[in-house]
Amino acid sequence: MKLEDLYRQVIMDHYKNPRNKGLVKDPNYKEIHLHNPSCGDDITIEVKLNGDIIEDVLQDGTGCSICCSSASVMSETLKGKTIEEAKEIIADFFNMIQGEPLNETKEEELGEALAYKGVSQFPARIKCATLAWKACEKALEDGEEDE
Ligand code: ZN
């Protein structure tokens, strides 16, 4: 199987069977809503922190397959990570989407999120792929301000 086909499968799987979908509207969760007007993507995420650990990530919304699947992949990738680790993974994801090469360790950390590597060739879709990740980045930033 070609790598590209494998990546396409990951994206379609997360699009059809989204993980961590649905919001709880619980005060213990930090909620961030982001909209991508160029495509119509609309994503809300909820993040629950336990000290330094991202205990839970939930996502919900509507949009294209790239955006919705990426939100699902993001939730799986960042759940259980420390805030520090998550911030690094998010930064690596943004770098990858901009077409920057990553070393093997960073690729391993990104896991299924590597499926969006090819998006760097489609600038119009970059916002779709990064929307949920930006929401999570924002949730983690806001979390620090509270302390
Ligand atoms: Zn989109």
PDB file of C-alpha atoms and ligand atoms in Angstrom:
ATOM      1  CA  MET A   1       0.000   0.000   0.000  1.00  0.00           C
ATOM      2  CA  LYS A   2       1.278   3.442  -0.844  1.00  0.00           C
ATOM      3  CA  LEU A   3       1.842   5.805   2.060  1.00  0.00           C
ATOM      4  CA  GLU A   4      -0.561   8.291   0.501  1.00  0.00           C
ATOM      5  CA  ASP A   5      -3.340   5.687   0.458  1.00  0.00           C
ATOM      6  CA  LEU A   6      -2.647   4.828   4.080  1.00  0.00           C
ATOM      7  CA  TYR A   7      -2.891   8.500   5.026  1.00  0.00           C
ATOM      8  CA  ARG A   8      -6.151   8.837   3.089  1.00  0.00           C
ATOM      9  CA  GLN A   9      -7.506   5.827   5.001  1.00  0.00           C
ATOM     10  CA  VAL A  10      -6.623   7.381   8.348  1.00  0.00           C
ATOM     11  CA  ILE A  11      -8.421  10.594   7.384  1.00  0.00           C
ATOM     12  CA  MET A  12     -11.536   8.804   6.119  1.00  0.00           C
ATOM     13  CA  ASP A  13     -11.640   6.549   9.174  1.00  0.00           C
ATOM     14  CA  HIS A  14     -11.569   9.509  11.569  1.00  0.00           C
ATOM     15  CA  TYR A  15     -14.117  11.348   9.427  1.00  0.00           C
ATOM     16  CA  LYS A  16     -16.576   8.454   9.427  1.00  0.00           C
ATOM     17  CA  ASN A  17     -15.897   7.334  13.018  1.00  0.00           C
ATOM     18  CA  PRO A  18     -14.892  10.479  14.889  1.00  0.00           C
ATOM     19  CA  ARG A  19     -13.251   9.897  18.284  1.00  0.00           C
ATOM     20  CA  ASN A  20     -14.126  11.916  21.381  1.00  0.00           C
ATOM     21  CA  LYS A  21     -17.025  13.597  19.596  1.00  0.00           C
ATOM     22  CA  GLY A  22     -19.669  15.432  21.593  1.00  0.00           C
ATOM     23  CA  LEU A  23     -19.422  18.126  24.248  1.00  0.00           C
ATOM     24  CA  VAL A  24     -20.229  17.767  27.935  1.00  0.00           C
ATOM     25  CA  LYS A  25     -20.625  21.505  28.758  1.00  0.00           C
ATOM     26  CA  ASP A  26     -19.030  20.851  32.117  1.00  0.00           C
ATOM     27  CA  PRO A  27     -17.398  23.712  34.069  1.00  0.00           C
ATOM     28  CA  ASN A  28     -14.300  21.547  34.561  1.00  0.00           C
ATOM     29  CA  TYR A  29     -13.743  21.690  30.813  1.00  0.00           C
ATOM     30  CA  LYS A  30     -12.308  24.678  28.990  1.00  0.00           C
ATOM     31  CA  GLU A  31     -14.269  25.331  25.826  1.00  0.00           C
ATOM     32  CA  ILE A  32     -12.881  26.976  22.690  1.00  0.00           C
ATOM     33  CA  HIS A  33     -14.874  27.619  19.530  1.00  0.00           C
ATOM     34  CA  LEU A  34     -13.193  28.418  16.208  1.00  0.00           C
ATOM     35  CA  HIS A  35     -14.594  29.111  12.778  1.00  0.00           C
ATOM     36  CA  ASN A  36     -12.890  28.915   9.387  1.00  0.00           C
ATOM     37  CA  PRO A  37     -14.875  31.251   7.103  1.00  0.00           C
ATOM     38  CA  SER A  38     -12.965  30.294   3.943  1.00  0.00           C
ATOM     39  CA  CYS A  39     -14.340  26.736   4.084  1.00  0.00           C
ATOM     40  CA  GLY A  40     -17.237  26.978   6.540  1.00  0.00           C
ATOM     41  CA  ASP A  41     -15.623  24.730   9.119  1.00  0.00           C
ATOM     42  CA  ASP A  42     -16.932  25.244  12.631  1.00  0.00           C
ATOM     43  CA  ILE A  43     -15.263  23.418  15.507  1.00  0.00           C
ATOM     44  CA  THR A  44     -15.684  23.515  19.275  1.00  0.00           C
ATOM     45  CA  ILE A  45     -13.327  21.671  21.560  1.00  0.00           C
ATOM     46  CA  GLU A  46     -13.385  21.029  25.284  1.00  0.00           C
ATOM     47  CA  VAL A  47     -10.230  20.317  27.243  1.00  0.00           C
ATOM     48  CA  LYS A  48     -10.067  18.990  30.793  1.00  0.00           C
ATOM     49  CA  LEU A  49      -6.801  19.413  32.636  1.00  0.00           C
ATOM     50  CA  ASN A  50      -5.691  17.462  35.671  1.00  0.00           C
ATOM     51  CA  GLY A  51      -2.746  19.432  36.978  1.00  0.00           C
ATOM     52  CA  ASP A  52      -0.239  19.360  34.160  1.00  0.00           C
ATOM     53  CA  ILE A  53      -1.935  16.515  32.267  1.00  0.00           C
ATOM     54  CA  ILE A  54      -4.538  16.797  29.528  1.00  0.00           C
ATOM     55  CA  GLU A  55      -7.029  14.370  30.993  1.00  0.00           C
ATOM     56  CA  ASP A  56      -9.686  14.668  28.316  1.00  0.00           C
ATOM     57  CA  VAL A  57     -10.202  16.290  24.920  1.00  0.00           C
ATOM     58  CA  LEU A  58     -13.647  16.466  23.327  1.00  0.00           C
ATOM     59  CA  GLN A  59     -14.547  17.892  19.944  1.00  0.00           C
ATOM     60  CA  ASP A  60     -17.682  18.645  17.990  1.00  0.00           C
ATOM     61  CA  GLY A  61     -18.634  20.633  14.957  1.00  0.00           C
ATOM     62  CA  THR A  62     -19.292  20.651  11.271  1.00  0.00           C
ATOM     63  CA  GLY A  63     -17.066  21.095   8.269  1.00  0.00           C
ATOM     64  CA  CYS A  64     -15.126  19.356   5.550  1.00  0.00           C
ATOM     65  CA  SER A  65     -13.567  15.914   5.912  1.00  0.00           C
ATOM     66  CA  ILE A  66     -10.081  17.362   6.483  1.00  0.00           C
ATOM     67  CA  CYS A  67     -11.252  19.593   9.334  1.00  0.00           C
ATOM     68  CA  CYS A  68     -13.541  17.113  11.113  1.00  0.00           C
ATOM     69  CA  SER A  69     -11.128  14.191  10.839  1.00  0.00           C
ATOM     70  CA  SER A  70      -8.255  16.379  12.012  1.00  0.00           C
ATOM     71  CA  ALA A  71     -10.239  17.346  15.125  1.00  0.00           C
ATOM     72  CA  SER A  72     -10.698  13.653  15.881  1.00  0.00           C
ATOM     73  CA  VAL A  73      -7.012  12.872  15.320  1.00  0.00           C
ATOM     74  CA  MET A  74      -6.034  15.866  17.469  1.00  0.00           C
ATOM     75  CA  SER A  75      -8.187  14.665  20.364  1.00  0.00           C
ATOM     76  CA  GLU A  76      -6.597  11.204  20.255  1.00  0.00           C
ATOM     77  CA  THR A  77      -3.072  12.516  19.829  1.00  0.00           C
ATOM     78  CA  LEU A  78      -3.121  15.029  22.693  1.00  0.00           C
ATOM     79  CA  LYS A  79      -5.190  13.180  25.273  1.00  0.00           C
ATOM     80  CA  GLY A  80      -2.997  11.996  28.150  1.00  0.00           C
ATOM     81  CA  LYS A  81      -0.094  14.251  27.230  1.00  0.00           C
ATOM     82  CA  THR A  82       1.353  16.918  29.505  1.00  0.00           C
ATOM     83  CA  ILE A  83       0.676  20.542  28.548  1.00  0.00           C
ATOM     84  CA  GLU A  84       4.350  20.910  27.606  1.00  0.00           C
ATOM     85  CA  GLU A  85       4.314  17.815  25.375  1.00  0.00           C
ATOM     86  CA  ALA A  86       1.055  18.843  23.747  1.00  0.00           C
ATOM     87  CA  LYS A  87       2.353  22.310  22.922  1.00  0.00           C
ATOM     88  CA  GLU A  88       5.386  20.807  21.246  1.00  0.00           C
ATOM     89  CA  ILE A  89       3.287  18.341  19.252  1.00  0.00           C
ATOM     90  CA  ILE A  90       0.955  21.152  18.162  1.00  0.00           C
ATOM     91  CA  ALA A  91       3.948  23.252  17.048  1.00  0.00           C
ATOM     92  CA  ASP A  92       5.361  20.262  15.155  1.00  0.00           C
ATOM     93  CA  PHE A  93       2.006  19.702  13.474  1.00  0.00           C
ATOM     94  CA  PHE A  94       1.906  23.340  12.318  1.00  0.00           C
ATOM     95  CA  ASN A  95       5.487  23.056  11.016  1.00  0.00           C
ATOM     96  CA  MET A  96       4.623  19.868   9.131  1.00  0.00           C
ATOM     97  CA  ILE A  97       1.554  21.521   7.578  1.00  0.00           C
ATOM     98  CA  GLN A  98       3.791  24.401   6.453  1.00  0.00           C
ATOM     99  CA  GLY A  99       5.883  21.813   4.637  1.00  0.00           C
ATOM    100  CA  GLU A 100       8.840  21.737   7.017  1.00  0.00           C
ATOM    101  CA  PRO A 101      10.640  18.391   7.374  1.00  0.00           C
ATOM    102  CA  LEU A 102      10.457  16.677  10.776  1.00  0.00           C
ATOM    103  CA  ASN A 103      12.932  14.268  12.309  1.00  0.00           C
ATOM    104  CA  GLU A 104      11.978  10.682  13.108  1.00  0.00           C
ATOM    105  CA  THR A 105      11.285  11.295  16.799  1.00  0.00           C
ATOM    106  CA  LYS A 106       8.880  14.106  16.011  1.00  0.00           C
ATOM    107  CA  GLU A 107       7.177  12.030  13.306  1.00  0.00           C
ATOM    108  CA  GLU A 108       6.678   9.243  15.824  1.00  0.00           C
ATOM    109  CA  GLU A 109       5.104  11.650  18.296  1.00  0.00           C
ATOM    110  CA  LEU A 110       2.687  12.933  15.687  1.00  0.00           C
ATOM    111  CA  GLY A 111       1.498   9.411  14.866  1.00  0.00           C
ATOM    112  CA  GLU A 112      -1.737   9.449  12.892  1.00  0.00           C
ATOM    113  CA  ALA A 113      -1.487  13.229  12.547  1.00  0.00           C
ATOM    114  CA  LEU A 114       1.210  12.552   9.942  1.00  0.00           C
ATOM    115  CA  ALA A 115      -1.665  11.763   7.599  1.00  0.00           C
ATOM    116  CA  TYR A 116      -2.031  15.526   7.056  1.00  0.00           C
ATOM    117  CA  LYS A 117       1.501  15.949   5.743  1.00  0.00           C
ATOM    118  CA  GLY A 118       0.233  16.221   2.171  1.00  0.00           C
ATOM    119  CA  VAL A 119      -1.979  19.190   3.090  1.00  0.00           C
ATOM    120  CA  SER A 120       1.132  21.393   2.812  1.00  0.00           C
ATOM    121  CA  GLN A 121       0.691  21.102  -0.956  1.00  0.00           C
ATOM    122  CA  PHE A 122      -2.834  22.560  -0.762  1.00  0.00           C
ATOM    123  CA  PRO A 123      -2.554  25.983   0.917  1.00  0.00           C
ATOM    124  CA  ALA A 124      -6.319  26.508   0.790  1.00  0.00           C
ATOM    125  CA  ARG A 125      -6.817  23.480   3.070  1.00  0.00           C
ATOM    126  CA  ILE A 126      -4.203  24.380   5.677  1.00  0.00           C
ATOM    127  CA  LYS A 127      -6.750  26.225   7.814  1.00  0.00           C
ATOM    128  CA  CYS A 128      -9.036  23.184   7.665  1.00  0.00           C
ATOM    129  CA  ALA A 129      -6.335  20.860   8.966  1.00  0.00           C
ATOM    130  CA  THR A 130      -5.105  23.185  11.712  1.00  0.00           C
ATOM    131  CA  LEU A 131      -8.411  24.584  13.064  1.00  0.00           C
ATOM    132  CA  ALA A 132      -8.948  22.073  15.894  1.00  0.00           C
ATOM    133  CA  TRP A 133      -5.253  22.128  16.795  1.00  0.00           C
ATOM    134  CA  LYS A 134      -5.368  25.925  17.043  1.00  0.00           C
ATOM    135  CA  ALA A 135      -8.392  25.626  19.318  1.00  0.00           C
ATOM    136  CA  CYS A 136      -6.495  23.264  21.600  1.00  0.00           C
ATOM    137  CA  GLU A 137      -3.429  25.500  21.589  1.00  0.00           C
ATOM    138  CA  LYS A 138      -5.668  28.377  22.653  1.00  0.00           C
ATOM    139  CA  ALA A 139      -7.270  26.281  25.410  1.00  0.00           C
ATOM    140  CA  LEU A 140      -3.834  25.461  26.818  1.00  0.00           C
ATOM    141  CA  GLU A 141      -2.685  29.097  26.655  1.00  0.00           C
ATOM    142  CA  ASP A 142      -5.793  30.327  28.460  1.00  0.00           C
ATOM    143  CA  GLY A 143      -5.249  27.662  31.091  1.00  0.00           C
ATOM    144  CA  GLU A 144      -1.919  29.167  32.023  1.00  0.00           C
ATOM    145  CA  GLU A 145      -3.319  32.663  32.376  1.00  0.00           C
ATOM    146  CA  ASP A 146      -5.722  31.483  35.068  1.00  0.00           C
ATOM    147  CA  GLU A 147      -2.928  30.431  37.396  1.00  0.00           C
TER     148      GLU A 147
HETATM  149 ZN    ZN B   1     -12.465  22.792   5.563  1.00  0.00          ZN
END
